[in-house]
Amino acid sequence: MKVSVLVSTYNSSAFLEDCLGNLFNQSLYGQGDMEIIVIDSGSKEDEGEIVRAFQAKRNDLHYLRTEQRESLYQAWNRGIEMAKGKYLTNGNTDDRHEGDCLERLSDALEEDEQVGLVYGQVEKVSSFEISTDSESAIPCPSQEFFPASLFLHYFYGAQPMWRASLHRKIGLFSGSYEIVGDYEFALRLIAEGLPSKYVPEAKGKMLWREDSLSLSDSGSLANEERRRLFAWSREESMVRKVYRAFPGLNEGGGDGGPEEDFFLDLGLRALCFFPAFGAGKPDLDLHLLEFAYSQNPDDPRFLNNKAILDFILGKPMDAKFSELAASSESATLKGNLEIIASAELQGKPLLFGPSRTFPTEAELRKTESGYLMRSPHSDDQAFPASSLFRLDLQGFRDAYFDSGKIDELSQNSKTYLWGINEKAKLLISYLSQTDASFFLLDSDRTLKSFLGRPIHHPELVLDTLSEERCFFVLCMNLTQGKKMEGRIRLHRPNATTYHLQT
């Protein structure tokens, strides 16, 4: 058997019949090279009857039911133990594949034995019904494989395919995760030097539902799991291990060059990457930026990059950087010192990049950043081996915020920022430079303050609202934001809300 498809179901009978019909229409199934394994995880609906009806007229369809509900990845692990296929993939009940999708993915694995996992591209749809409405389908193309990109985001999407033999090398999916277990598995792959490959011709669709695991109230669990995952993966030793495991990933090949390159490169990625479901918009990770640029505080390049980051966040200039830049012969350091000293978020400071030419996140995704680009003049005589990247501060601000909205916020009598995520932190730094009166809200009680400002629990604030005019900035995904907006309306029907989508 060539491919085994793992279908986990729990109370999803409304989608299962069409899911199985779509899989039976795969070209691989028609060639007799595919089996389907349905794992019924204690569902309270009639999935078993649906499967048995198909089994009466279809071959290579297997069914396993557990009486107790298990996590998605525990269900997959049960299916893996049953699978006979050389390659494995998941068939989510609310996903659909183009007819040759799984054949294209399996062919890519056949063509290169070094590749452990392959992935295609999907589009988000609000319905599987045929529609001429172009807005009903949102393309979500992925990007070419680069291992360090996984420190930032999971770009494999919802429909990867991988070699069954990988589980003998690195184990099954972790049972300690309910939502990001596939992400954890991908990080284990790159830690072992096992590459993946993008197959853009393999296409599918995924139904974007508000009650999905990642968008529903389980979103808080997803955030907690990501924090736990990043605490494990974003370690200095892990970063070094991953970059070392792929010695030929730089443009020139080979494994030469200093290991400081790893963190200079990682910082640039954290400053601009493109999430698979981000509608082509750039994103950033301030926590990873801080981590990357704090690795070697005695290196002038790291000190320079950290000073630019602090400037963006509204933090005071490091005296060590100020002294170094003032006495240095580096045109880069002197120019950046002048921009920071101006105290205005304008200009185009330079960031030091690695001495090797790694592909940027924008290049991997075949797009442009709009605010971060390679400098054509990488000839700073004080640092001849390092590359330089220009950060357009105005372009950076425009990429994340509506300038008109920011001006409106600064004019309100009182503004509440609900949710302390990466973009919220940037907005806080901008508003701190205005006369705006604003307060920070977050339901995570472990968050106490940011930039010296206390973080309040939303419920305590909602119960005491009395302002005639107030403005709420909802720093969360749109689905969660709509729910929070409803809660605000109960307390302040006339409040203005602005969704800072993440």
PDB file of N, CA and C in Angstrom, residues 10 36 41 74 125 134 142 149 176 178 216 264 271 317 324 342 352 373 375-376 392 398 423 429 432 443 460 467 470:
ATOM      1  N   TYR A  10     -15.007  13.153  15.620  1.00  0.00           N
ATOM      2  CA  TYR A  10     -15.758  13.274  16.873  1.00  0.00           C
ATOM      3  C   TYR A  10     -16.897  14.251  16.620  1.00  0.00           C
ATOM      4  N   ILE A  36      -8.063   4.042   3.656  1.00  0.00           N
ATOM      5  CA  ILE A  36      -8.598   5.066   4.557  1.00  0.00           C
ATOM      6  C   ILE A  36      -8.887   4.415   5.894  1.00  0.00           C
ATOM      7  N   SER A  41     -13.490   8.692  17.712  1.00  0.00           N
ATOM      8  CA  SER A  41     -13.011   8.941  19.069  1.00  0.00           C
ATOM      9  C   SER A  41     -14.174   9.198  20.020  1.00  0.00           C
ATOM     10  N   GLN A  74      -3.814  11.442  19.615  1.00  0.00           N
ATOM     11  CA  GLN A  74      -3.950  10.073  20.111  1.00  0.00           C
ATOM     12  C   GLN A  74      -4.712   9.224  19.093  1.00  0.00           C
ATOM     13  N   VAL A 125     -12.260  28.211   2.855  1.00  0.00           N
ATOM     14  CA  VAL A 125     -13.588  28.431   2.292  1.00  0.00           C
ATOM     15  C   VAL A 125     -14.594  28.502   3.429  1.00  0.00           C
ATOM     16  N   SER A 134     -16.051  35.120  -5.434  1.00  0.00           N
ATOM     17  CA  SER A 134     -14.595  34.966  -5.297  1.00  0.00           C
ATOM     18  C   SER A 134     -14.153  35.146  -3.857  1.00  0.00           C
ATOM     19  N   SER A 142       1.650  28.388   0.712  1.00  0.00           N
ATOM     20  CA  SER A 142       2.691  28.227   1.715  1.00  0.00           C
ATOM     21  C   SER A 142       4.001  28.792   1.176  1.00  0.00           C
ATOM     22  N   SER A 149      12.466  28.460   9.675  1.00  0.00           N
ATOM     23  CA  SER A 149      11.146  29.098   9.600  1.00  0.00           C
ATOM     24  C   SER A 149      10.185  28.483  10.606  1.00  0.00           C
ATOM     25  N   SER A 176       0.723  14.831  24.668  1.00  0.00           N
ATOM     26  CA  SER A 176       0.595  15.941  25.617  1.00  0.00           C
ATOM     27  C   SER A 176       0.063  17.213  24.957  1.00  0.00           C
ATOM     28  N   GLU A 178      -3.024  18.872  22.374  1.00  0.00           N
ATOM     29  CA  GLU A 178      -4.330  18.643  21.776  1.00  0.00           C
ATOM     30  C   GLU A 178      -4.512  19.408  20.469  1.00  0.00           C
ATOM     31  N   SER A 216     -12.104  28.600  18.286  1.00  0.00           N
ATOM     32  CA  SER A 216     -13.141  28.632  19.296  1.00  0.00           C
ATOM     33  C   SER A 216     -12.550  29.002  20.651  1.00  0.00           C
ATOM     34  N   LEU A 264      21.690  35.983  13.970  1.00  0.00           N
ATOM     35  CA  LEU A 264      21.441  37.159  13.145  1.00  0.00           C
ATOM     36  C   LEU A 264      20.380  36.859  12.099  1.00  0.00           C
ATOM     37  N   LEU A 271      11.482  39.313  12.467  1.00  0.00           N
ATOM     38  CA  LEU A 271      11.033  40.663  12.159  1.00  0.00           C
ATOM     39  C   LEU A 271      10.048  40.690  11.000  1.00  0.00           C
ATOM     40  N   MET A 317      17.468  54.136  24.956  1.00  0.00           N
ATOM     41  CA  MET A 317      18.643  53.653  24.250  1.00  0.00           C
ATOM     42  C   MET A 317      19.673  53.105  25.229  1.00  0.00           C
ATOM     43  N   LEU A 324      29.406  53.016  22.036  1.00  0.00           N
ATOM     44  CA  LEU A 324      30.072  52.287  20.963  1.00  0.00           C
ATOM     45  C   LEU A 324      29.870  52.987  19.622  1.00  0.00           C
ATOM     46  N   SER A 342      17.015  60.911  17.246  1.00  0.00           N
ATOM     47  CA  SER A 342      15.979  61.831  16.786  1.00  0.00           C
ATOM     48  C   SER A 342      14.669  61.629  17.531  1.00  0.00           C
ATOM     49  N   PHE A 352      22.192  44.326  10.960  1.00  0.00           N
ATOM     50  CA  PHE A 352      23.217  43.393  10.499  1.00  0.00           C
ATOM     51  C   PHE A 352      22.598  42.012  10.301  1.00  0.00           C
ATOM     52  N   MET A 373      14.293  44.856   3.671  1.00  0.00           N
ATOM     53  CA  MET A 373      14.885  44.427   2.402  1.00  0.00           C
ATOM     54  C   MET A 373      16.403  44.409   2.509  1.00  0.00           C
ATOM     55  N   SER A 375      20.014  45.372   1.822  1.00  0.00           N
ATOM     56  CA  SER A 375      20.615  46.634   1.397  1.00  0.00           C
ATOM     57  C   SER A 375      21.554  46.373   0.232  1.00  0.00           C
ATOM     58  N   PRO A 376      21.446  47.152  -0.842  1.00  0.00           N
ATOM     59  CA  PRO A 376      22.362  46.962  -1.979  1.00  0.00           C
ATOM     60  C   PRO A 376      23.778  47.407  -1.653  1.00  0.00           C
ATOM     61  N   ASP A 392      12.540  49.996   6.858  1.00  0.00           N
ATOM     62  CA  ASP A 392      11.790  51.213   6.599  1.00  0.00           C
ATOM     63  C   ASP A 392      10.767  51.388   7.723  1.00  0.00           C
ATOM     64  N   ASP A 398       3.095  51.207   8.712  1.00  0.00           N
ATOM     65  CA  ASP A 398       1.956  51.075   7.804  1.00  0.00           C
ATOM     66  C   ASP A 398       1.536  49.618   7.619  1.00  0.00           C
ATOM     67  N   LYS A 423       1.528  42.588  18.078  1.00  0.00           N
ATOM     68  CA  LYS A 423       1.124  43.842  17.458  1.00  0.00           C
ATOM     69  C   LYS A 423       0.645  44.851  18.505  1.00  0.00           C
ATOM     70  N   SER A 429       3.829  50.970  22.165  1.00  0.00           N
ATOM     71  CA  SER A 429       5.029  51.812  22.047  1.00  0.00           C
ATOM     72  C   SER A 429       4.726  53.079  21.251  1.00  0.00           C
ATOM     73  N   SER A 432       2.533  55.419  23.375  1.00  0.00           N
ATOM     74  CA  SER A 432       3.284  55.993  24.491  1.00  0.00           C
ATOM     75  C   SER A 432       3.976  57.291  24.096  1.00  0.00           C
ATOM     76  N   SER A 443      -6.748  38.806  29.852  1.00  0.00           N
ATOM     77  CA  SER A 443      -7.314  37.830  30.786  1.00  0.00           C
ATOM     78  C   SER A 443      -6.257  36.914  31.388  1.00  0.00           C
ATOM     79  N   LEU A 460     -12.767  43.136  35.464  1.00  0.00           N
ATOM     80  CA  LEU A 460     -12.737  44.177  36.489  1.00  0.00           C
ATOM     81  C   LEU A 460     -12.986  45.549  35.891  1.00  0.00           C
ATOM     82  N   GLU A 467     -17.015  56.008  31.594  1.00  0.00           N
ATOM     83  CA  GLU A 467     -16.687  57.096  30.680  1.00  0.00           C
ATOM     84  C   GLU A 467     -17.782  57.273  29.627  1.00  0.00           C
ATOM     85  N   CYS A 470     -15.312  56.069  25.145  1.00  0.00           N
ATOM     86  CA  CYS A 470     -14.170  55.174  25.301  1.00  0.00           C
ATOM     87  C   CYS A 470     -13.981  54.361  24.022  1.00  0.00           C
TER      88      CYS A 470
END
